Coordinates of C-alpha atoms in Angstrom, one line a residue:
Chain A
X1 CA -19.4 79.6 27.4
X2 CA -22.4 77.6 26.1
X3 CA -22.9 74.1 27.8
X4 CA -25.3 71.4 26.2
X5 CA -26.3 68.0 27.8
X6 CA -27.2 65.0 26.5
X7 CA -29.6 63.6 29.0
X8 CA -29.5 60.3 26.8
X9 CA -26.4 59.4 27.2
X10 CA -26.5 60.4 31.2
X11 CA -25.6 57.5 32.9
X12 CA -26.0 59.3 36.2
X13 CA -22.7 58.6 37.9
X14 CA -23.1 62.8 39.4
X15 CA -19.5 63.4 38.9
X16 CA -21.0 66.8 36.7
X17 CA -22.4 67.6 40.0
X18 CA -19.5 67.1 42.2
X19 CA -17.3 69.4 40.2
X20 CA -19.8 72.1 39.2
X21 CA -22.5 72.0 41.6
X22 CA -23.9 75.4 40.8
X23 CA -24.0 74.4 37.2
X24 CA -25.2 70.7 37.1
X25 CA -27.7 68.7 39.2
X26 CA -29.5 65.2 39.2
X27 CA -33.0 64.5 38.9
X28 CA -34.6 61.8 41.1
X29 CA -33.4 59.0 38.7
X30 CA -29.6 60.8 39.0
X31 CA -30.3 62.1 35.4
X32 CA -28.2 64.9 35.1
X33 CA -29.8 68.4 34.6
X34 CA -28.4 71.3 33.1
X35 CA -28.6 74.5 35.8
X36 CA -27.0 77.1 33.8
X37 CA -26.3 76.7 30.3
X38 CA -24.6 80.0 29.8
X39 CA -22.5 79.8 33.0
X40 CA -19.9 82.8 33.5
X41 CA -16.5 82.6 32.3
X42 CA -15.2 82.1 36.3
X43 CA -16.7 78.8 35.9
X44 CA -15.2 77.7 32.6
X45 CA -12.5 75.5 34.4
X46 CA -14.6 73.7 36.4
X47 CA -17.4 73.1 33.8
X48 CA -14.4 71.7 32.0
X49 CA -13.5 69.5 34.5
X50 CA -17.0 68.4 35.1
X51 CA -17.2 67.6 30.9
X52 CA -14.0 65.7 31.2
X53 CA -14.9 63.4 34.3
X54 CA -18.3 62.5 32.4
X55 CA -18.4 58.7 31.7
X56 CA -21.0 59.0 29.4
X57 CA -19.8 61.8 27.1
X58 CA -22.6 63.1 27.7
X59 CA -21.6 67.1 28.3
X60 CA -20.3 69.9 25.6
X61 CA -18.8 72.7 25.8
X62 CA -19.0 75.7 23.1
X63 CA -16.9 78.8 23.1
Chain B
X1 CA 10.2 72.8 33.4
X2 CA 7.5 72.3 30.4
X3 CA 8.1 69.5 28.3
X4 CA 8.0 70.3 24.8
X5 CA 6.8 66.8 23.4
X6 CA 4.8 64.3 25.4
X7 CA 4.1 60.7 24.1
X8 CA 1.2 58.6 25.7
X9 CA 1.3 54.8 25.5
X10 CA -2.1 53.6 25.5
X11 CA -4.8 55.3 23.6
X12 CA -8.4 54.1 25.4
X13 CA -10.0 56.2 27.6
X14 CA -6.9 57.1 30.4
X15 CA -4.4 57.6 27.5
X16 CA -7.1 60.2 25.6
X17 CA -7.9 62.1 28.6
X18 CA -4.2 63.1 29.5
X19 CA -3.6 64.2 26.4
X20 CA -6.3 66.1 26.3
X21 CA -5.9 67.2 29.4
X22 CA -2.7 68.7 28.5
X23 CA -3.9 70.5 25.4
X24 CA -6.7 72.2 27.6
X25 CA -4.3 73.2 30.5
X26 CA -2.4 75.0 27.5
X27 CA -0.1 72.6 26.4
X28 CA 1.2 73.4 22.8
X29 CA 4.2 70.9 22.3
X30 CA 4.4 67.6 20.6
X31 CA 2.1 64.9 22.0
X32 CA 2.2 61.5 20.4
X33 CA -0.4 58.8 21.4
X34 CA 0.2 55.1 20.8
X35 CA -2.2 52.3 21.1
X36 CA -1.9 48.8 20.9
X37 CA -5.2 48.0 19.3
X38 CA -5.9 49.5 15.8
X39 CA -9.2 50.8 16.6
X40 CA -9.3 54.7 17.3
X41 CA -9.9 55.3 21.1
X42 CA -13.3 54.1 22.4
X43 CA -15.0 53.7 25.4
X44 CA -14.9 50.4 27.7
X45 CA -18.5 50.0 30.0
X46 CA -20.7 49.4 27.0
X47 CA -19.1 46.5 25.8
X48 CA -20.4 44.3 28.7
X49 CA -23.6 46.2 28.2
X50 CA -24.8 47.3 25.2
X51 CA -22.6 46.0 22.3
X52 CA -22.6 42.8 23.6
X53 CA -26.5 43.0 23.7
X54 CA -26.5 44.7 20.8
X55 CA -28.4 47.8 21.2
X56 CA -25.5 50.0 20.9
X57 CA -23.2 49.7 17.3
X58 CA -19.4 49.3 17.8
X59 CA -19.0 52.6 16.0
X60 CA -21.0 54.7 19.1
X61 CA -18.4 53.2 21.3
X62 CA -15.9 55.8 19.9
X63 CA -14.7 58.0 22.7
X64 CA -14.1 61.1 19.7
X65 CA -15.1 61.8 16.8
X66 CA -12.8 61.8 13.9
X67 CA -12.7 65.7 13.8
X68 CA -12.2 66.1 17.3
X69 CA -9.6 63.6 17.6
X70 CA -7.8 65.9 14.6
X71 CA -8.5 69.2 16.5
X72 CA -6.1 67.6 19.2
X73 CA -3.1 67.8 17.2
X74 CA -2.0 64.7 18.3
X75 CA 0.0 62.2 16.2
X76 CA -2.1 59.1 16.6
X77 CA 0.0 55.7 16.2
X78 CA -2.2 52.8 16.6
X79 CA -1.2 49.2 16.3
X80 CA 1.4 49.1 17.1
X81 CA 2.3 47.9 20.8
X82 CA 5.1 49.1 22.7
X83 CA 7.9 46.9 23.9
X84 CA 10.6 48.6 25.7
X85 CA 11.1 52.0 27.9
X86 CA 14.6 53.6 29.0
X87 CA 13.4 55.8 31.2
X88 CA 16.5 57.2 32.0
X89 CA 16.4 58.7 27.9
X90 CA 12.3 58.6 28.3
X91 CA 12.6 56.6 24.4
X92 CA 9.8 54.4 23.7
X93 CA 10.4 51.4 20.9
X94 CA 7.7 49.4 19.4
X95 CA 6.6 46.8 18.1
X96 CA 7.4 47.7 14.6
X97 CA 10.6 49.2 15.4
X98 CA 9.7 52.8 16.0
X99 CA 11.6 55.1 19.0
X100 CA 9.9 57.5 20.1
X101 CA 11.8 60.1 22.5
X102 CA 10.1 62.5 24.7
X103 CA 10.7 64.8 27.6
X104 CA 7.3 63.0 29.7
X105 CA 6.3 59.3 29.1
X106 CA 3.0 59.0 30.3
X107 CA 2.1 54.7 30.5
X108 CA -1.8 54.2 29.7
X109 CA -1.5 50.8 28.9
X110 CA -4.1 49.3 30.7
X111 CA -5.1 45.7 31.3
X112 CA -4.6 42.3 30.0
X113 CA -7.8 40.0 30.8
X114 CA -6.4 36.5 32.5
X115 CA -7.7 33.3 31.1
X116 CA -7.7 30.5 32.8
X117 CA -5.1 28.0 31.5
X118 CA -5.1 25.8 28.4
X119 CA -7.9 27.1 26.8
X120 CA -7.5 27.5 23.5
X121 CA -10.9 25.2 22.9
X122 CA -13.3 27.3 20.5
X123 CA -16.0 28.6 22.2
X124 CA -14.4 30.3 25.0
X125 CA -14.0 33.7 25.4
X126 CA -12.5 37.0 27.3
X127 CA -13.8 40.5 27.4
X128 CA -11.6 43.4 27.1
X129 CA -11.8 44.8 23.9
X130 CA -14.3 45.5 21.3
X131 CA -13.1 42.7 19.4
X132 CA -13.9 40.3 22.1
X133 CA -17.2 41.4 22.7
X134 CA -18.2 41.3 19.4
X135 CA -16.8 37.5 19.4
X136 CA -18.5 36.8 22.6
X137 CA -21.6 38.4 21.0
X138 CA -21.5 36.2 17.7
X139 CA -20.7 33.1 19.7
X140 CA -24.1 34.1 22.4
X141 CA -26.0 34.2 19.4
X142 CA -25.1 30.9 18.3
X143 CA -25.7 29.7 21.5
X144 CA -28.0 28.2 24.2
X145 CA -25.9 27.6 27.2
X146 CA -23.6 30.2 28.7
X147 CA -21.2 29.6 31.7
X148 CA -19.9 32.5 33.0
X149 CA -16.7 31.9 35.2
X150 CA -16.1 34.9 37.4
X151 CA -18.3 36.2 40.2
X152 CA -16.8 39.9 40.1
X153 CA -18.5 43.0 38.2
X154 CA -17.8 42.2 34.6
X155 CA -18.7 38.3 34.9
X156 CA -22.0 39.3 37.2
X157 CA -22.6 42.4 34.1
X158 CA -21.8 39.8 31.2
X159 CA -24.2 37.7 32.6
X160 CA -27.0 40.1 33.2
X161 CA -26.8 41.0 29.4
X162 CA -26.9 37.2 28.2
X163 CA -29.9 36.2 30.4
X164 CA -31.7 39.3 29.1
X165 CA -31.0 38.1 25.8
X166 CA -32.3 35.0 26.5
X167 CA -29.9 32.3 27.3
X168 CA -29.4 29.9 29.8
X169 CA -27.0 31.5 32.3
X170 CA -24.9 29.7 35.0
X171 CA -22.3 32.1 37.4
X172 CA -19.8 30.2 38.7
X173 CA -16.9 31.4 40.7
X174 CA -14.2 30.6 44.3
X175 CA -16.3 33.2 45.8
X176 CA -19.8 32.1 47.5
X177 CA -21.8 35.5 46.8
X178 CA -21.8 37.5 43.4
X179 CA -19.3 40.7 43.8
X180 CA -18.6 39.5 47.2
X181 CA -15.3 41.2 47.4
X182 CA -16.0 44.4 46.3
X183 CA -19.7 45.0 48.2
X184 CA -19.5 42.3 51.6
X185 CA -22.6 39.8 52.2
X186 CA -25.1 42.1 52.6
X187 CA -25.8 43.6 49.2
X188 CA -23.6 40.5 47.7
X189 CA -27.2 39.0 49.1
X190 CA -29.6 41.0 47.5
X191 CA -27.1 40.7 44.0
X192 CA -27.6 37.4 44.3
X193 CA -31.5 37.3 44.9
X194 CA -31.8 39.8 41.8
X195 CA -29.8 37.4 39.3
X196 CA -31.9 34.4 40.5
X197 CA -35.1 36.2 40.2
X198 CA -34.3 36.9 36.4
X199 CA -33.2 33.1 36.0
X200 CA -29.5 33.4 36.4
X201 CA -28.2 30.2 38.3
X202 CA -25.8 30.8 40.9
X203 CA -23.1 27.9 40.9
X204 CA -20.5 29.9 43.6
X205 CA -18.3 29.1 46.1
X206 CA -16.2 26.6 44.0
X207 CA -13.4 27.0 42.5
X208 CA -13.4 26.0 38.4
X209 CA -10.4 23.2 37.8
X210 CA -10.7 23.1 33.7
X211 CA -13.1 23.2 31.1
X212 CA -14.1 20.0 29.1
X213 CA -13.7 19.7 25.4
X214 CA -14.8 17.7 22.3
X215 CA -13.1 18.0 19.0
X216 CA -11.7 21.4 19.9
X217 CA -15.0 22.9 21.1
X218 CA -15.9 23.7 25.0
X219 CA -18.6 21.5 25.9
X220 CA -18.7 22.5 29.8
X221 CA -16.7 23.9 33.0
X222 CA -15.9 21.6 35.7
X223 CA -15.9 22.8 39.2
X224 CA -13.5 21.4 42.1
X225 CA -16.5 19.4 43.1
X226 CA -16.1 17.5 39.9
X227 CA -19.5 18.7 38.7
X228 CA -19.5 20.2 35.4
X229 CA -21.8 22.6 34.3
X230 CA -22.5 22.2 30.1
X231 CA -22.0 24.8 28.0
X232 CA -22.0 25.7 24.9
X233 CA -20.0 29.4 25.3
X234 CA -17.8 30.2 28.2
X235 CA -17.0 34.3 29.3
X236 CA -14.1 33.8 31.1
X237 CA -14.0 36.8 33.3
X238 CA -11.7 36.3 36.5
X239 CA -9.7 40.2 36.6
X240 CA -7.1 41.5 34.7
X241 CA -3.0 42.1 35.2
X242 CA -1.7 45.6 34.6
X243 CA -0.2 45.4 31.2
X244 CA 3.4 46.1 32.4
X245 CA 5.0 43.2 30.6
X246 CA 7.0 45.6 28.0
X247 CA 8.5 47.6 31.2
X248 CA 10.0 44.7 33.1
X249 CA 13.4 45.4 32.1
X250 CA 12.8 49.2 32.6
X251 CA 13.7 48.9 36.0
X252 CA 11.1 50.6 37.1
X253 CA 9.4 49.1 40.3
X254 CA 6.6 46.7 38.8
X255 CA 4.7 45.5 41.7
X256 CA 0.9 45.2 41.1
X257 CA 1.3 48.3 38.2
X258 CA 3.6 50.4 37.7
X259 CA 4.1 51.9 41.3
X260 CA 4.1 55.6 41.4
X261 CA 4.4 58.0 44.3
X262 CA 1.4 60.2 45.4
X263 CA 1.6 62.7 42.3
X264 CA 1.4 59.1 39.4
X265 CA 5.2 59.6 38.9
X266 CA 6.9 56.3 38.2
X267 CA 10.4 58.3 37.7
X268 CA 11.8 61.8 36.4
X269 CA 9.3 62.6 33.6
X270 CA 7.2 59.0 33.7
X271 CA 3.8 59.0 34.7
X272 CA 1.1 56.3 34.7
X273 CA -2.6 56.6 35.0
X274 CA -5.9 54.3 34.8
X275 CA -5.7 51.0 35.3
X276 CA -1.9 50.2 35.1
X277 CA -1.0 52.5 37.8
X278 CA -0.5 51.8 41.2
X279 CA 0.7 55.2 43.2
X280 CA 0.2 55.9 46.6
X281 CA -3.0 57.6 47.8
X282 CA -1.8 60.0 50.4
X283 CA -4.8 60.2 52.4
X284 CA -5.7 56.8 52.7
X285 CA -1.7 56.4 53.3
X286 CA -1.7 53.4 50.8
X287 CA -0.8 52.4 47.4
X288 CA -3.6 52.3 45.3
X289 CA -4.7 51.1 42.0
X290 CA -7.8 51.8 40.4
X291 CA -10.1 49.4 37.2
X292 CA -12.7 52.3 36.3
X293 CA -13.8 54.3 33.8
X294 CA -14.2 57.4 36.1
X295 CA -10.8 56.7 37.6
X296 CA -9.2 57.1 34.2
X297 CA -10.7 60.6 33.2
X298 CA -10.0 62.2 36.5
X299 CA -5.9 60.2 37.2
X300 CA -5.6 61.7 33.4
X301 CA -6.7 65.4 34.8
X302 CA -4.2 64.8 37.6
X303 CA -1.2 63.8 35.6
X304 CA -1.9 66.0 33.1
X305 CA -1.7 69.2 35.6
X306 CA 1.8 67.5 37.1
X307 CA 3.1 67.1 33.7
X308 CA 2.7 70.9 33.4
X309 CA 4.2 71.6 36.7
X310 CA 1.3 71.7 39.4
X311 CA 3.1 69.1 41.9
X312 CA -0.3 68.1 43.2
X313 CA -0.9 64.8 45.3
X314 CA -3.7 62.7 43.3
X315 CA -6.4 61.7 46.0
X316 CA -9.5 61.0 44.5
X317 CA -12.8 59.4 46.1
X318 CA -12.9 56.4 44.1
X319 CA -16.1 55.4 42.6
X320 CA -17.7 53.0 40.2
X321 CA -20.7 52.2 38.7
X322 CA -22.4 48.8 37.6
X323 CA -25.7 48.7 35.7
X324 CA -27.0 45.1 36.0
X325 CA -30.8 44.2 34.8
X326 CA -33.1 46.7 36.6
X327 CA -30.6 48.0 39.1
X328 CA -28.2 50.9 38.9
X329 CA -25.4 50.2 41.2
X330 CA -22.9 53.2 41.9
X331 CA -20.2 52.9 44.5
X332 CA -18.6 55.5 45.8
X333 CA -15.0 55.3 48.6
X334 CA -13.9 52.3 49.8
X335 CA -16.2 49.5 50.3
X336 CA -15.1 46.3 50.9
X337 CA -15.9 42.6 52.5
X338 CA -15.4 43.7 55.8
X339 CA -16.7 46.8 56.4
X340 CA -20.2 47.2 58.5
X341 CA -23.0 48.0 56.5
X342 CA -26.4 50.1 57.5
X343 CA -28.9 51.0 54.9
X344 CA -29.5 54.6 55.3
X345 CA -32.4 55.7 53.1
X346 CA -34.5 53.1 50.9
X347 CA -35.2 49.8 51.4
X348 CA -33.7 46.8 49.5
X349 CA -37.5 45.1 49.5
X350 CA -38.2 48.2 46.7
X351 CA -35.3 47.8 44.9
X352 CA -34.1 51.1 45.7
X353 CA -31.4 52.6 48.7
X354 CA -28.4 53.3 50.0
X355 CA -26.2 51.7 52.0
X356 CA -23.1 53.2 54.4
X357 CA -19.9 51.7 54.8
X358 CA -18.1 52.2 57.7
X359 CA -14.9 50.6 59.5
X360 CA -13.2 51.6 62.8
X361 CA -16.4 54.4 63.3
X362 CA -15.8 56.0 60.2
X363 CA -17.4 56.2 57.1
X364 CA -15.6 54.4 54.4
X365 CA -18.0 54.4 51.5
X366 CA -21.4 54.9 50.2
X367 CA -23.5 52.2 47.9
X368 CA -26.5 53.4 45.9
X369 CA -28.6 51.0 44.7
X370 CA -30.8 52.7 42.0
X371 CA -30.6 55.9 44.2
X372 CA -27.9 57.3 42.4
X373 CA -29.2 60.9 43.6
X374 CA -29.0 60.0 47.3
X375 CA -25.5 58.1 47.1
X376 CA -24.0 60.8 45.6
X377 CA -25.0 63.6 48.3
X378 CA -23.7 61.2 51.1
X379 CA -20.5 60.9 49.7
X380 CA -19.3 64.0 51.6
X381 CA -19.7 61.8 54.6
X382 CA -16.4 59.5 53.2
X383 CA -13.9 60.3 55.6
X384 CA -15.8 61.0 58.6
X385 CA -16.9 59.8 61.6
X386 CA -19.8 57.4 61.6
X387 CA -23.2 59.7 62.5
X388 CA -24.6 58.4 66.1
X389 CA -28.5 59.1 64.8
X390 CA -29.9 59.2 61.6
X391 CA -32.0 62.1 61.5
X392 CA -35.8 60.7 61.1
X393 CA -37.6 60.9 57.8
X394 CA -39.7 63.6 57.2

């Protein structure tokens, strides 16, 4: 799976990074930032969660 | 059993996210979602924010675009409200004299912003929908006095916006400090000295008894001091009420929402989620009901799973943000007037910290103030018991 984010639309509420933590972080604004952006299939559901919490729409998921 | 054909009433952001929820657990049945309003589904928090200070279009409110919303092979029915629910046949009729059966009802419906009463002057407005922000925004920009009546986030947000787009702001409200009720005195404190320094003025701690009129037009809000503050607009902005009117002869238990037990189940095969639903939080042992954005994407998840069988107690960490001139605000547990508050890391004299909640030597929430980093790593402490020592800054 391919993950893109868009930082622009971040509105840094961290719920990325509470349900994939391996996969998302915060920079010192609470920005998110992208870890992994090819993370293994093991993680697809939740990277899914992770896009579906988003507030800001702000994560996609390909394939 | 899987239900074969789903119908969701209410299509904003709670409504949206169960059923796509559903389609992404593996759901292939019928799903139907029916909104009130006639606009396609779209997002909420800007419209205090951007759209009504223009910098964001009411078309980038949309939650989906048109293709994705197709790629959910959904029937989409908007317009048309619902008015009745026999949940005992789970059939849905609305206002246009549709039924709609289904084997889960799932409600979405949402909120109705109060008004105060008797106001049908021009010039005084609500803020729920994109329609009234845009009408709040065309009536700020014809405008030079604003009155905001409502000390609680979306007043103290609405407020923020129209001061930065430069009109004369005054904040009235019962309580004495802004967002009193959902942050206590101290950081109600430091809200308050943040509105004043950008030239809000703070008229709290009285209750509003009516607004005065000429020829059909507000001209002002009078306060139970018999003071009116003039204005030109007024954003009337004093909560919402779960929009359960069309289910009160449902017989379904109405009682702030549509009560629910700990897994959003209002009855066999109905469901609520985001703001209309009150179910009980197991681990707080207490019913619950949640106004946030986040709180509708991650319910929807949870209903979406016990739709499909999973049987799983919702018990979520609630949070919420609130973006309000320079400050970023997030808020995560239980907060609260009456809980003891310690800043933990910051200082509120740099505009950026975060404070911890606690009640009975635990930790009930934590509030980031343009640390959004920081708040959200303490959150694990929710739950807890209160630390004895901080450990001392590097």
């Amino acid at each position: 799976m391919k993950v893109t984010l868009d930082q622009d639309k971040c509105v840094a509420s961290g719920q990325c990074v509470v349900a994939a933590d391996d996969v998302f972080d915060q920079d010192d604004d609470g920005i998110a930032v992208l870890l992994d952006p090819t993370p293994p299939s093991d993680r697809a559901e939740d990277v899914e969660q992770a896009a579906a919490v988003c507030p800001a729409l702000a994560i996609r998921i390909q394939g | 059993m899987t239900p074969s054909r789903v119908l969701v009433v209410g299509a904003s952001a709670a409504g949206l996210a169960t059923a796509e929820a559903l389609r992404r657990k593996g759901y292939r049945g019928t799903l139907t979602l029916l909104g009130d309003e006639p606009h396609p589904p779209y997002d909420r928090p800007p419209l205090s924010k951007q759209v009504l200070a223009g910098s964001r279009t009411p078309d980038t409110t949309r939650l989906r675009t048109p293709e994705v919303l197709a790629a959910l092979d959904a029937e989409l029915l908007l317009g048309d409200p619902a008015v009745h629910l026999d949940p005992r046949t789970r059939t849905v009729r609305t206002a246009s004299g549709r039924e709609l059966g289904a084997d889960a009802v799932v409600v979405a419906t949402g909120l109705r912003a109060r008004n105060l009463p008797g106001t049908d002057a021009e010039g005084v407005h609500v803020l729920r929908t994109l329609d009234d922000a845009l009408a709040l925004r065309s009536g700020l920009l014809a405008a030079r006095r604003l009155v905001v009546v409502g000390e609680g986030v979306l007043g103290c947000e609405i407020a923020a916006t129209a001061r930065s787009m430069g009109l004369d702001v005054t904040l009235a409200g019962p309580r004495p400090g802004p967002m009193l009720a959902q942050f206590g005195p101290v950081v109600s404190e430091l809200l308050a000295a943040l509105h004043t320094a950008n030239g809000v003025h703070l008229r709290l701690g009285h209750a509003v008894t009516g607004l005065t009129t000429a020829e059909g037009r507000v001209t002002g809000v009078r306060l139970d001091t018999d003071e009116v503050l003039p204005a030109d607009v007024v954003a009337v902005a004093i909560g919402g009420d779960p929009a359960t009117g069309w289910l009160a002869d449902s017989g379904l238990r109405i009682e702030n929402g549509l009560v629910c037990d700990a897994r959003c189940r209002a009855a066999e095969g109905v469901y609520a989620v985001g703001d209309v639903a009150s179910w009980h939080h197991e681990l707080f042992d207490a019913p619950m009901r949640l106004e946030n954005r986040t709180n509708a994407t991650e319910q929807a998840v949870a209903v979406a799973a016990n739709i499909l069988g999973a049987d799983l107690p919702y018990v979520p960490v609630p949070y919420f943000w609130t973006d309000q001139f320079d400050a970023r605000i997030q808020a995560h547990g239980r907060l609260g007037p009456d809980a003891g508050v310690t800043v933990v890391e910051g200082d509120p004299e740099t505009g950026r910290f975060v404070a911890r909640y606690e009640r009975d030597g635990r930790v009930t929430g934590v509030l980031g103030w343009s640390m959004p980093k920081q708040a959200r790593l303490r959150r694990q402490e929710i739950g807890g018991p209160v630390p004895s020592l901080e450990p001392s800054a590097p």
